PDB file of C-alpha atoms in Angstrom:
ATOM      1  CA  UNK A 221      -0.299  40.339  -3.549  1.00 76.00           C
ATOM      2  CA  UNK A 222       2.208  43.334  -4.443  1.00 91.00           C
ATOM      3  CA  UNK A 223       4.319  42.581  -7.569  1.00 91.00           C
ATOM      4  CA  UNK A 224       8.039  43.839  -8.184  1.00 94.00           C
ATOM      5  CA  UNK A 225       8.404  44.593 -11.867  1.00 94.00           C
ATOM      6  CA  UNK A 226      11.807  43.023 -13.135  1.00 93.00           C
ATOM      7  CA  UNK A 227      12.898  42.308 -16.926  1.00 95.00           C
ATOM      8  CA  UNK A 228      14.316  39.429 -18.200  1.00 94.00           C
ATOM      9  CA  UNK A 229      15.954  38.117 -21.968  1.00 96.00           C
ATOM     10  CA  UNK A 230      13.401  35.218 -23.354  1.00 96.00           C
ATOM     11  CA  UNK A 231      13.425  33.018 -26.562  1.00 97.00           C
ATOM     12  CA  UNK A 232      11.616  34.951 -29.370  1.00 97.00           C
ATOM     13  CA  UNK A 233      10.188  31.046 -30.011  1.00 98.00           C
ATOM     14  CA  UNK A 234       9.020  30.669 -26.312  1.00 97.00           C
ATOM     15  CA  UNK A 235       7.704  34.140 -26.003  1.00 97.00           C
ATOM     16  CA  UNK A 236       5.400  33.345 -29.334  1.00 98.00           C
ATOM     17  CA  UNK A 237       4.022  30.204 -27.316  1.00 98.00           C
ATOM     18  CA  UNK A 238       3.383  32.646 -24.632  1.00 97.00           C
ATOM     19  CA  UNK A 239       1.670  34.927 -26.810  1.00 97.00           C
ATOM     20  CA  UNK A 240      -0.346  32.008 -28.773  1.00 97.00           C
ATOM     21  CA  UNK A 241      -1.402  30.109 -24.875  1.00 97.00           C
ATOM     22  CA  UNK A 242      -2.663  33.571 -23.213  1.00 97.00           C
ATOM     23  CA  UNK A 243      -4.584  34.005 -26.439  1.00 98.00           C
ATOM     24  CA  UNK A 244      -6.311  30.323 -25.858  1.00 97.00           C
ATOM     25  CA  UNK A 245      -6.706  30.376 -21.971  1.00 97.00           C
ATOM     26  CA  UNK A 246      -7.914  33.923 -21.917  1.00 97.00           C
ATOM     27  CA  UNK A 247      -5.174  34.906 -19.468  1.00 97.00           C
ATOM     28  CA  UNK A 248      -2.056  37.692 -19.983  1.00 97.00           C
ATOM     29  CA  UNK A 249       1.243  36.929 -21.237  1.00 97.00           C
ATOM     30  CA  UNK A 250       2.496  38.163 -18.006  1.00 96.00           C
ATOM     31  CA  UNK A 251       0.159  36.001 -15.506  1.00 96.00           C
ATOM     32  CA  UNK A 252       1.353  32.928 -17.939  1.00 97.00           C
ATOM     33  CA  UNK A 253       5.169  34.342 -17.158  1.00 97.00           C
ATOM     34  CA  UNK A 254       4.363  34.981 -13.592  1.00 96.00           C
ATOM     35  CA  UNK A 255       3.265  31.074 -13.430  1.00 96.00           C
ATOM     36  CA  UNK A 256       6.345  29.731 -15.018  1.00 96.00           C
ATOM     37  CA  UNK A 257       8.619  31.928 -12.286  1.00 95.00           C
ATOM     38  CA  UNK A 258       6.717  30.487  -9.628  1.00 95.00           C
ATOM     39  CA  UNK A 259       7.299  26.992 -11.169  1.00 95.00           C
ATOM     40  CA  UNK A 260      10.693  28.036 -10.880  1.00 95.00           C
ATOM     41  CA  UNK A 261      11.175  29.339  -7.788  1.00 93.00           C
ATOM     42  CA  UNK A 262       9.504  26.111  -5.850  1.00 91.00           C
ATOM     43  CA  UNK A 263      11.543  23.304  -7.951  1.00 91.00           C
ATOM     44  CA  UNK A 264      14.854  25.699  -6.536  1.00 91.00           C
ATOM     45  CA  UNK A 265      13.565  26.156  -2.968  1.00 88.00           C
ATOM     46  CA  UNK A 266      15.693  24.228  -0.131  1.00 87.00           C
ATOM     47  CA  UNK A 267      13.368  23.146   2.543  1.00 81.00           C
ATOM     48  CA  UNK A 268      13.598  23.985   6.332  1.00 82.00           C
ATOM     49  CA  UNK A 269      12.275  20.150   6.592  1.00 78.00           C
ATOM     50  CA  UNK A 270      12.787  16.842   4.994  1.00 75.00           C
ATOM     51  CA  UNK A 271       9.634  15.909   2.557  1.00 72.00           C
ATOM     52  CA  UNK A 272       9.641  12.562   4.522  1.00 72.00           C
ATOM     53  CA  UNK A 273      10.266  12.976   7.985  1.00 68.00           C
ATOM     54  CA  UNK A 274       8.359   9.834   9.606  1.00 69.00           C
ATOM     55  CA  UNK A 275       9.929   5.861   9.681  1.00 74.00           C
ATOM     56  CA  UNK A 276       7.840   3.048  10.375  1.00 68.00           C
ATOM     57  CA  UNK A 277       9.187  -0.525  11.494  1.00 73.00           C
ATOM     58  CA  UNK A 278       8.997  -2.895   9.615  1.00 71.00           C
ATOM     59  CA  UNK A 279      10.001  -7.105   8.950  1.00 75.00           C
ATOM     60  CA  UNK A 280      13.114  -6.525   6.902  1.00 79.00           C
ATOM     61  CA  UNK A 281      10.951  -7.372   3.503  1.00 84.00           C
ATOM     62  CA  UNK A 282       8.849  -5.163   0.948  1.00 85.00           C
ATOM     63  CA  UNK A 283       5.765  -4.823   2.100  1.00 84.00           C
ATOM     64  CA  UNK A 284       2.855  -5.199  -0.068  1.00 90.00           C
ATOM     65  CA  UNK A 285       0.352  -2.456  -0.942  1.00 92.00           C
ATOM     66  CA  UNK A 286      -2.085  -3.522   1.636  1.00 93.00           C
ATOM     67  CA  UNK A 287       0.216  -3.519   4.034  1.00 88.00           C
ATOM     68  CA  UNK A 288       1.537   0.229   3.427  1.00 88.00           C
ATOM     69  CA  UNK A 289      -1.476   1.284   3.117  1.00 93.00           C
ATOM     70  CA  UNK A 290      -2.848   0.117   6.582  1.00 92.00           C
ATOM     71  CA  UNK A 291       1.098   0.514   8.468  1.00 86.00           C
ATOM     72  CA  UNK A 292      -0.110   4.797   7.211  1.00 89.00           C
ATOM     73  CA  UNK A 293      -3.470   4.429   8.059  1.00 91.00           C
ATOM     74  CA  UNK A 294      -2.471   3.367  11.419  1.00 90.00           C
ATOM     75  CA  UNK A 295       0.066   5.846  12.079  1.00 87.00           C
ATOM     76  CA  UNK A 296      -2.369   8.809  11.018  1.00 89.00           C
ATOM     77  CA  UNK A 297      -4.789   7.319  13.172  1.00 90.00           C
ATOM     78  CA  UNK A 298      -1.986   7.721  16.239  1.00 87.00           C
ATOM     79  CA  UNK A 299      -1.295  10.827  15.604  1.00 86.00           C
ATOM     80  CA  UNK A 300      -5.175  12.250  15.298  1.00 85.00           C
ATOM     81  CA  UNK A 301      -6.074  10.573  18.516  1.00 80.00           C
ATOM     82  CA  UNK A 302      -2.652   9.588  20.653  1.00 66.00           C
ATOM     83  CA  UNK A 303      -4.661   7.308  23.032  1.00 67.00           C
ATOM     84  CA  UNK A 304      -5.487   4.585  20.284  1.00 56.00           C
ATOM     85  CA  UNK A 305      -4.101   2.103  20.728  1.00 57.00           C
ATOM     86  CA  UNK A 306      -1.335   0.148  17.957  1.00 52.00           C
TER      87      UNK A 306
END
């Protein structure tokens, strides 16, 4: 993966718990930094799609956790093999 070098301002405190949890996992400063900007970066990124796309019917009540979980299992099962059946 090619890097781009870039510099930032950081918390002298922060920085020292940088320092102090590359020394313990055995990992560099910058690979703990490089983390954290990825963390970042994907809890700022606007999707292309909605995390939830699918609806399933249902009888105008909460379902129960059985019932979710075999309403999913059914609909995965539909879309592995379209010629089952509902």
């Amino acid at each position: 993966m090619s890097m781009k070098r870039t510099n930032v301002y950081a918390d002298p405190d922060d920085l020292a718990i940088i320092k102090e949890a590359a020394k313990r996992r055995g990992i560099s400063e910058a690979e703990i930094i490089r983390q954290g900007i990825h963390l970042a970066a994907m809890a700022n990124r606007v999707w292309d799609e909605p995390l939830f796309s699918r609806t399933f019917e249902g009888p105008g009540r909460t379902r129960s956790k059985a019932e979710v979980r075999d309403t999913v299992a059914d609909a995965v099962r539909r879309e592995t093999d379209p010629g089952t059946a509902a």
